[in-house]
């Protein structure tokens, strides 16, 4: 098993006479300077899906997919797949927020209705209402007033999707302020759970940093490494990525900057967030704040 | 005189009551402090009056009369305002009980249930359709490569069936409350994207839920000043009093009672400004919005405070 920043340690090093320049030319990445969220999302998604497949060695052995062709294609024309030519990214169909659908409720209820503690709590609540028509919520049993999101987390759900209720009687301003609080609380909960902080937004400064770090080139070299099943030394990667930077230790730069960045970008949560932003920006472009069917 | 209040509610006019008597009951000076009202004060004052109207419309005469008398005696008394319900935020997690109750509503639609069961269990109890995220890639050719990636990313749902229709639409189509709308949020998206989608969703819900008078705007300082300057509270009280006593008064009479020193056409001011304003302020939708604003004013002030003035 390999990841983009961590080649399999069992692989041998490439031979001393290995010439990376035969496969890789950093100048082919120059156009990435103008990339926005959509292009970065497309380029990264494609690469990490390929890495996912390459890492499944057994699968590759039995597959009809011509990986030689794919890897060669990436190295030969690395930025060919842009937003116009990447069918796997259909940003306008992606949304961060939608109406709760009937199946979700039906499915969710199936879980809680088979939970004896919930059934007992609901029965207890019914008794409370029988004796008092409007009991204070603090008198309720705990489970009915438990966040359904938290209930899901406690019962093994991933917690990527949360349901909210919104009181349309409130002013827009109040709803947005409450939404801000709600989201901040969820972010804190997520951070405490898995230590990952979802970005507020990827900025042009981020994209510029990614470009200057030659991270796409690094990922492609890692793809080549995975395909060859051979480790490529950091100094060789550094020299390929930063051929003009003679005065700095390019191997250290790869180790300290590029590799962690590739690891961050390869995280499925980063890719999801980037795709979300790409989708939103794409909707803006296509329909001027479009959102034809958010509801 | 106050003892005669309420005769109008029973459809007759008390013999001892005439327009002059009724007008004399209203002491405009008692309303001066509305200039210093906060949102919460306005909510409390209007709620008191809405409760009077409710008692009137429901024919609960003794309540109607006693509440109206209380108001006339002390129009700006801080009535019992239960904002505890409002401490609940306008955006909150779906509770377990919500899911439980929502399922009960769905169960009222057998065809939807059947669709949901099919979606979950598949036909004849087979594993659910369209649920697997595992895509078999072994047999794909090079040409199908991109399509296969597309399939991986599409990852699960065929949302064309009835099971994936909106729960909110179900509520709107039936006799259920329309003030609350439910959303599902993908927390993997960046905050800014969620907010952008959320704003759009709210806009759509406001329209599709047919929730009239949706309080899109916030309540501002100038709103409070406008309500106070236009003497909307005394207008509400005076018209309620006239109604309770079964006495008719033309707009110019009401105008002169409320704005005795005013040079403008007070009749027009009542007709064009004060009366429509009173109607708006006494609507449930408006009060609901004011209640939220009042409770949020307590939680996190977004408006002026008395001490700021």
XYZ file of C-alpha atoms in Angstrom:
604
model
C 0.000 0.000 0.000
C 1.341 3.403 -0.882
C 0.267 6.978 -0.505
C 1.296 9.996 -2.438
C 3.747 11.211 0.142
C 4.934 7.852 1.333
C 6.269 5.337 -1.196
C 6.182 1.738 -0.134
C 9.318 1.129 1.913
C 9.732 -2.330 0.439
C 10.363 -0.889 -3.007
C 13.956 -0.734 -4.184
C 15.531 2.566 -5.111
C 15.654 3.449 -8.754
C 19.002 2.524 -10.370
C 21.797 5.092 -10.143
C 21.591 5.769 -13.852
C 17.860 6.501 -13.663
C 17.127 9.724 -15.507
C 13.969 11.360 -14.201
C 14.237 14.047 -16.865
C 13.344 11.430 -19.448
C 9.908 11.144 -17.896
C 9.352 14.461 -16.207
C 9.555 18.083 -17.299
C 8.490 20.702 -14.765
C 7.932 23.294 -17.481
C 4.832 21.424 -18.529
C 3.172 22.606 -15.308
C 3.551 26.335 -15.931
C -0.096 26.875 -16.810
C -1.114 25.747 -13.301
C -0.229 29.278 -12.241
C -3.683 30.378 -13.419
C -5.585 27.471 -11.887
C -8.588 28.110 -9.649
C -10.527 25.733 -7.416
C -12.161 23.933 -10.323
C -8.930 23.125 -12.121
C -7.096 22.162 -8.958
C -9.964 19.955 -7.933
C -10.020 18.256 -11.336
C -6.278 17.726 -11.486
C -5.952 16.453 -7.945
C -9.029 14.240 -8.008
C -7.883 12.479 -11.132
C -4.416 11.890 -9.747
C -5.531 10.586 -6.389
C -8.008 8.229 -7.974
C -5.205 6.900 -10.139
C -2.964 6.519 -7.096
C -5.779 4.683 -5.342
C -5.951 2.213 -8.194
C -2.181 1.871 -8.510
C -1.929 1.107 -4.823
C -4.201 -1.882 -5.298
C -1.461 -4.021 -6.764
C -3.499 -7.148 -7.195
C -6.177 -5.235 -9.001
C -3.653 -3.700 -11.355
C -2.276 -7.098 -12.200
C -5.690 -8.361 -13.230
C -6.941 -5.187 -14.824
C -7.510 -4.394 -18.432
C -6.622 -0.776 -17.772
C -3.442 0.205 -19.545
C -1.577 1.903 -16.737
C 1.526 2.317 -18.868
C -0.516 4.460 -21.171
C -2.152 6.462 -18.377
C 1.065 7.215 -16.532
C 2.826 8.123 -19.756
C -0.054 10.374 -20.691
C 0.062 12.202 -17.366
C 3.785 12.774 -17.549
C 3.678 13.756 -21.195
C 0.800 16.230 -20.956
C 0.171 16.639 -17.230
C -2.423 19.413 -17.326
C -4.422 18.142 -20.254
C -7.410 17.365 -18.061
C -8.904 20.699 -17.228
C -12.460 21.583 -16.293
C -13.617 21.187 -19.890
C -12.254 17.693 -20.267
C -12.826 16.067 -16.918
C -16.126 14.276 -16.901
C -15.667 12.930 -13.389
C -16.111 16.388 -11.977
C -19.662 17.496 -12.390
C -19.567 20.469 -10.076
C -23.003 21.842 -10.724
C -24.537 18.668 -9.348
C -22.653 18.922 -6.092
C -24.136 20.845 -3.206
C -23.198 21.309 0.381
C -26.799 21.656 1.483
C -30.117 20.233 0.406
C -33.588 19.426 1.652
C -33.855 16.479 3.984
C -35.288 13.760 1.808
C -37.857 11.176 2.778
C -35.494 8.245 2.464
C -33.052 9.790 4.937
C -35.773 10.140 7.536
C -37.185 6.722 6.841
C -33.743 5.200 7.053
C -32.789 7.178 10.143
C -35.964 6.228 11.942
C -35.247 2.585 11.242
C -32.147 2.932 13.406
C -33.705 4.777 16.305
C -36.935 2.809 16.304
C -34.994 -0.373 16.928
C -33.109 1.215 19.819
C -34.894 0.088 22.969
C -33.598 3.069 24.935
C -35.120 5.494 22.455
C -38.432 3.634 22.390
C -38.551 3.745 26.198
C -37.640 7.444 26.225
C -40.351 8.284 23.694
C -42.868 6.370 25.757
C -41.753 8.257 28.866
C -42.115 11.556 27.013
C -45.634 10.603 25.994
C -46.507 10.002 29.660
C -45.065 13.384 30.615
C -47.234 15.090 27.985
C -50.274 13.170 29.213
C -49.867 14.679 32.653
C -48.806 18.159 31.520
C -49.717 19.635 28.117
C -46.646 21.829 27.814
C -43.787 20.520 29.917
C -40.510 22.376 29.868
C -38.009 20.726 27.569
C -35.681 20.294 30.549
C -38.205 17.808 31.919
C -37.913 15.632 28.827
C -35.884 12.429 28.883
C -32.450 13.027 27.408
C -32.656 10.924 24.260
C -35.527 12.696 22.463
C -33.739 16.020 22.876
C -30.396 14.623 21.817
C -28.978 15.962 18.583
C -29.709 13.416 15.893
C -26.244 14.062 14.493
C -24.654 13.161 17.802
C -26.909 10.142 18.108
C -25.650 9.048 14.690
C -22.006 9.551 15.674
C -22.538 7.505 18.824
C -23.934 4.734 16.661
C -21.167 4.543 14.126
C -22.267 6.985 11.481
C -19.478 8.911 9.813
C -20.882 12.316 10.606
C -20.145 13.918 7.275
C -23.771 14.895 6.850
C -25.790 16.637 9.531
C -29.453 17.544 9.557
C -30.726 20.860 10.796
C -34.082 22.430 11.376
C -34.483 26.065 10.411
C -37.183 28.327 11.783
C -38.235 30.484 8.864
C -40.004 32.780 11.306
C -36.667 34.309 12.242
C -35.073 37.109 10.284
C -32.491 36.223 7.679
C -29.885 37.994 9.720
C -30.672 35.927 12.810
C -30.779 32.685 10.855
C -27.359 33.378 9.368
C -25.885 34.272 12.745
C -27.319 31.109 14.282
C -26.054 29.116 11.332
C -22.603 30.545 11.936
C -22.743 29.419 15.564
C -24.051 26.010 14.596
C -21.334 25.465 12.014
C -18.614 26.640 14.391
C -19.811 24.142 16.993
C -19.813 21.341 14.437
C -16.335 22.292 13.222
C -15.051 22.219 16.773
C -16.632 18.818 17.299
C -15.084 17.513 14.084
C -11.671 18.920 14.997
C -11.789 17.312 18.430
C -12.829 14.028 16.850
C -10.251 13.659 14.107
C -7.913 16.645 14.327
C -8.738 17.949 10.859
C -9.827 21.507 10.300
C -11.927 21.983 7.188
C -10.732 25.162 5.437
C -13.018 28.179 5.431
C -12.190 28.726 1.801
C -9.254 28.055 -0.487
C -7.911 31.396 -1.594
C -5.883 32.531 -4.560
C -2.927 32.697 -2.180
C -3.369 28.971 -1.474
C -3.487 28.137 -5.164
C -0.426 30.274 -5.774
C 1.426 28.485 -2.999
C 0.474 25.100 -4.405
C 1.716 26.120 -7.816
C 4.995 27.523 -6.509
C 5.523 24.351 -4.495
C 5.266 22.292 -7.704
C 2.964 19.946 -5.846
C 1.303 18.584 -8.976
C 4.686 17.696 -10.370
C 5.615 15.991 -7.105
C 2.405 13.950 -7.156
C 3.101 12.884 -10.737
C 6.594 11.786 -9.808
C 5.010 9.754 -7.014
C 2.651 8.212 -9.556
C 5.642 7.284 -11.663
C 7.324 5.876 -8.576
C 4.265 3.784 -7.752
C 4.015 2.592 -11.309
C 7.688 1.608 -11.413
C 7.425 0.248 -7.873
C 10.676 1.999 -7.123
C 11.667 4.774 -4.731
C 12.969 7.967 -6.281
C 15.414 9.849 -4.004
C 14.338 13.240 -2.649
C 17.312 15.078 -4.102
C 16.442 13.748 -7.545
C 12.828 14.873 -7.103
C 13.938 18.272 -5.793
C 16.244 18.865 -8.742
C 13.480 17.903 -11.155
C 10.939 20.174 -9.494
C 13.191 23.170 -8.855
C 15.895 23.021 -11.561
C 16.661 26.733 -11.288
C 17.045 26.868 -7.497
C 20.726 26.184 -7.131
C 21.247 27.938 -3.822
C 18.853 26.018 -1.616
C 18.620 22.466 -0.457
C 15.850 21.307 -2.783
C 15.669 17.887 -1.146
C 14.855 19.564 2.178
C 12.324 21.745 0.454
C 10.586 18.674 -0.920
C 10.684 16.955 2.457
C 9.524 19.893 4.520
C 7.165 21.714 2.187
C 6.090 19.774 -0.878
C 5.582 16.363 0.665
C 3.387 17.588 3.575
C 1.415 19.726 1.147
C 0.838 16.720 -1.127
C -0.253 14.766 1.907
C -2.717 17.501 2.863
C -4.090 17.741 -0.671
C -4.384 13.980 -0.911
C -6.540 13.826 2.182
C -10.042 12.916 1.064
C -11.424 15.676 3.308
C -9.317 18.273 1.505
C -10.387 16.937 -1.870
C -14.021 17.008 -0.791
C -13.716 20.578 0.431
C -11.965 21.632 -2.761
C -14.589 19.944 -4.873
C -17.288 21.716 -2.876
C -15.703 25.062 -3.568
C -15.189 24.199 -7.232
C -18.855 23.281 -7.509
C -19.992 26.500 -5.886
C -17.732 28.609 -8.076
C -18.858 26.735 -11.143
C -22.501 27.397 -10.313
C -21.707 31.077 -9.922
C -20.044 31.141 -13.316
C -22.788 29.222 -15.080
C -25.787 30.940 -13.646
C -24.640 33.998 -11.770
C -25.207 32.664 -8.252
C -27.345 30.065 -10.048
C -28.457 27.306 -7.751
C -31.387 26.267 -9.836
C -32.469 23.458 -7.572
C -30.949 23.912 -4.155
C -34.247 23.251 -2.488
C -66.701 53.528 32.677
C -64.129 50.729 32.456
C -66.826 48.383 33.691
C -68.719 49.002 30.461
C -65.858 47.746 28.351
C -66.758 44.523 26.675
C -70.307 45.323 25.762
C -69.195 45.837 22.192
C -67.853 42.312 22.167
C -71.318 41.005 22.863
C -72.678 42.994 19.946
C -74.288 45.867 21.810
C -73.280 49.327 22.849
C -73.497 50.329 26.503
C -75.895 53.200 27.058
C -73.476 55.092 29.268
C -70.696 54.931 26.684
C -70.163 57.500 23.993
C -67.193 58.414 21.880
C -66.007 61.154 24.236
C -66.029 58.757 27.176
C -63.993 56.191 25.265
C -61.470 58.734 24.046
C -61.042 60.039 27.563
C -59.890 56.623 28.744
C -56.785 56.784 26.641
C -53.960 58.748 28.183
C -51.385 59.333 25.468
C -48.761 60.406 28.010
C -48.574 56.873 29.330
C -47.057 55.775 26.041
C -44.136 58.168 26.013
C -41.671 55.566 27.147
C -42.069 53.623 23.880
C -39.283 55.927 22.705
C -36.943 53.863 24.850
C -38.366 50.474 23.926
C -36.016 47.703 22.973
C -37.026 44.916 20.596
C -37.931 42.791 23.562
C -40.171 45.576 24.959
C -41.951 45.858 21.645
C -42.405 42.136 21.500
C -43.832 42.090 25.026
C -46.199 44.989 24.349
C -47.471 43.617 21.055
C -47.837 40.098 22.461
C -50.086 41.436 25.199
C -52.315 43.010 22.592
C -52.351 39.988 20.329
C -53.556 37.937 23.280
C -56.417 40.400 23.734
C -57.320 40.014 20.074
C -57.151 36.260 20.406
C -59.499 36.248 23.355
C -61.847 38.489 21.356
C -61.809 36.290 18.269
C -62.264 33.162 20.343
C -65.202 34.703 22.189
C -63.602 34.339 25.627
C -65.270 37.511 26.899
C -64.015 37.621 30.476
C -60.415 37.203 29.369
C -60.782 39.738 26.620
C -62.243 42.348 28.923
C -59.846 41.840 31.789
C -56.811 41.931 29.517
C -57.958 45.044 27.731
C -58.690 46.819 31.010
C -55.217 45.923 32.229
C -53.713 47.404 29.117
C -55.675 50.625 29.321
C -54.750 51.057 32.972
C -51.087 50.418 32.424
C -50.319 50.252 28.713
C -46.580 49.730 28.992
C -46.543 47.266 31.868
C -44.030 44.548 31.213
C -46.376 41.667 30.539
C -45.438 38.099 31.105
C -43.362 37.303 28.088
C -42.230 33.781 27.732
C -39.134 33.910 25.646
C -37.889 30.569 26.892
C -39.071 28.920 23.697
C -37.169 31.520 21.751
C -33.896 30.696 23.403
C -33.910 27.862 20.944
C -31.892 29.106 18.023
C -33.360 29.525 14.597
C -30.846 27.007 13.271
C -30.480 23.910 15.359
C -29.627 20.275 15.126
C -32.414 17.967 14.216
C -33.351 16.202 17.434
C -34.015 12.510 17.738
C -37.633 13.244 18.443
C -37.839 15.236 15.199
C -36.711 12.209 13.228
C -39.200 10.091 15.113
C -42.067 12.487 14.374
C -41.022 12.994 10.785
C -41.210 9.272 10.205
C -44.754 9.260 11.567
C -45.706 11.889 9.010
C -44.132 9.896 6.195
C -46.040 6.835 7.316
C -49.196 8.707 6.394
C -48.166 8.329 2.753
C -48.173 4.583 1.893
C -46.770 5.052 -1.605
C -43.801 6.991 -0.245
C -43.197 4.328 2.401
C -43.239 1.606 -0.229
C -40.705 3.560 -2.264
C -38.468 4.077 0.763
C -38.595 0.390 1.633
C -37.743 -0.529 -1.943
C -34.837 1.899 -1.825
C -33.552 0.449 1.415
C -34.139 -3.240 0.856
C -34.293 -3.525 -2.901
C -36.950 -5.555 -4.685
C -37.863 -8.778 -2.875
C -35.621 -7.918 0.009
C -32.479 -7.931 -2.096
C -29.727 -5.519 -1.088
C -30.659 -1.911 -1.734
C -30.162 -0.592 -5.202
C -27.831 2.221 -5.986
C -26.288 2.159 -2.539
C -22.916 0.594 -3.162
C -19.877 2.787 -3.386
C -17.779 -0.105 -4.677
C -17.384 0.024 -8.411
C -16.032 -3.007 -10.160
C -13.218 -1.713 -12.288
C -11.643 -5.002 -13.345
C -13.417 -5.209 -16.629
C -13.120 -1.629 -17.787
C -11.223 -0.784 -20.889
C -8.973 2.161 -21.342
C -11.737 4.001 -23.174
C -14.051 3.555 -20.218
C -11.520 4.881 -17.782
C -13.030 8.309 -17.285
C -16.530 6.932 -17.141
C -15.406 4.559 -14.408
C -13.956 7.432 -12.402
C -17.217 9.233 -12.900
C -19.013 6.244 -11.457
C -16.711 6.186 -8.447
C -17.434 9.810 -7.759
C -21.156 9.506 -8.328
C -20.773 7.019 -5.498
C -24.261 6.072 -4.535
C -27.578 7.681 -4.928
C -30.080 7.439 -7.694
C -32.189 10.279 -6.423
C -34.890 10.140 -9.058
C -37.378 8.123 -6.993
C -40.091 9.371 -4.709
C -38.037 8.283 -1.698
C -35.677 11.138 -2.425
C -38.286 13.830 -2.689
C -38.125 16.638 -0.187
C -39.559 16.221 3.266
C -40.243 19.964 3.291
C -42.354 19.640 0.152
C -44.337 16.924 1.898
C -44.964 19.300 4.807
C -45.976 22.135 2.530
C -48.362 19.895 0.602
C -50.068 18.748 3.780
C -51.560 20.418 6.800
C -48.290 20.637 8.656
C -46.369 23.567 10.010
C -44.470 25.427 7.360
C -42.364 27.640 9.549
C -39.773 24.959 10.157
C -37.761 23.660 7.228
C -35.249 20.858 7.353
C -31.917 20.653 5.610
C -29.065 18.230 5.352
C -25.581 19.664 5.258
C -22.400 18.151 3.909
C -19.846 19.227 6.479
C -16.972 18.346 4.180
C -17.566 21.588 2.261
C -15.717 24.767 3.224
C -17.628 27.163 5.491
C -18.017 29.786 2.783
C -19.579 27.284 0.401
C -22.016 26.099 3.045
C -23.036 29.676 3.763
C -23.449 30.426 0.095
C -25.660 27.382 -0.412
C -27.506 28.080 2.818
C -28.454 31.608 1.800
C -29.777 30.327 -1.470
C -31.687 27.531 0.243
C -33.312 29.961 2.673
C -34.420 32.119 -0.224
C -36.012 29.134 -1.914
C -37.674 27.944 1.296
C -39.102 31.374 1.959
C -40.779 31.229 -1.416
C -41.791 27.579 -1.556
C -43.161 27.390 1.978
C -45.626 30.149 1.144
C -44.566 31.694 4.380
C -45.971 35.150 3.892
C -44.406 38.203 5.460
C -41.174 36.331 5.832
C -38.977 38.580 7.865
C -36.093 38.840 5.490
C -35.069 42.175 6.899
C -33.643 42.774 10.319
C -35.250 45.104 12.815
C -33.327 48.311 12.958
C -33.210 51.277 15.235
C -35.222 53.303 12.748
C -38.019 50.696 12.812
C -38.401 51.070 16.568
C -38.358 54.845 16.249
C -40.972 54.738 13.486
C -43.324 52.569 15.564
C -42.966 54.909 18.508
C -43.330 58.135 16.519
C -46.439 56.894 14.785
C -48.052 55.991 18.121
C -48.899 52.561 16.895
C -49.451 51.138 20.384
C -51.995 53.748 21.481
C -53.674 53.331 18.092
C -54.009 49.589 18.674
C -55.345 50.178 22.171
C -57.765 52.889 21.162
C -59.230 50.893 18.278
C -59.537 47.835 20.540
C -61.276 49.976 23.125
C -63.675 51.403 20.569
C -64.389 47.917 19.305
C -64.931 46.612 22.824
C -67.350 49.436 23.595
C -69.172 49.111 20.297
C -68.372 52.697 19.367
C -67.395 53.823 15.886
C -64.859 56.582 15.356
C -63.730 58.020 12.035
C -60.036 58.194 11.223
C -59.896 61.939 11.752
C -61.281 61.508 15.275
C -58.739 58.851 16.112
C -56.039 60.968 14.494
C -56.912 64.033 16.517
C -56.928 61.972 19.710
C -53.490 60.571 19.000
C -51.870 63.588 17.351
C -53.612 66.633 18.892
C -50.752 69.019 18.125
C -50.088 67.784 14.639
C -50.660 70.053 11.647
C -50.708 67.318 9.027
C -53.827 65.650 7.763
C -54.156 63.257 10.697
C -56.917 61.320 9.002
C -54.595 60.486 6.110
C -51.775 59.710 8.507
C -53.974 57.132 10.231
C -55.251 55.663 6.986
C -51.962 55.507 5.134
C -49.422 54.967 7.875
C -50.621 54.051 11.335
C -53.408 51.598 10.513
C -51.347 49.528 8.029
C -48.451 49.571 10.470
C -50.683 48.294 13.268
C -51.997 45.551 11.026
C -48.474 44.449 10.176
C -47.251 44.565 13.772
C -50.168 42.527 15.035
C -49.690 39.672 12.546
C -48.392 36.363 13.815
C -45.653 36.224 11.210
C -44.389 39.601 12.312
C -44.589 38.743 15.996
C -42.762 35.513 15.336
C -39.931 37.421 13.718
C -39.913 39.942 16.534
C -39.825 37.118 19.070
C -36.712 35.708 17.417
C -35.137 39.127 17.294
C -36.031 39.711 20.946
C -34.535 36.416 22.064
C -31.420 36.905 20.013
C -31.173 40.379 21.461
C -30.840 38.667 24.820
C -28.453 35.971 23.609
C -26.259 38.194 21.490
C -27.303 41.794 21.039
C -27.607 42.882 17.454
C -29.612 45.998 18.228
C -29.152 48.972 20.465
C -29.542 48.543 24.182
C -31.260 51.038 26.410
C -27.977 51.758 28.097
C -26.478 52.733 24.755
C -28.818 55.673 24.368
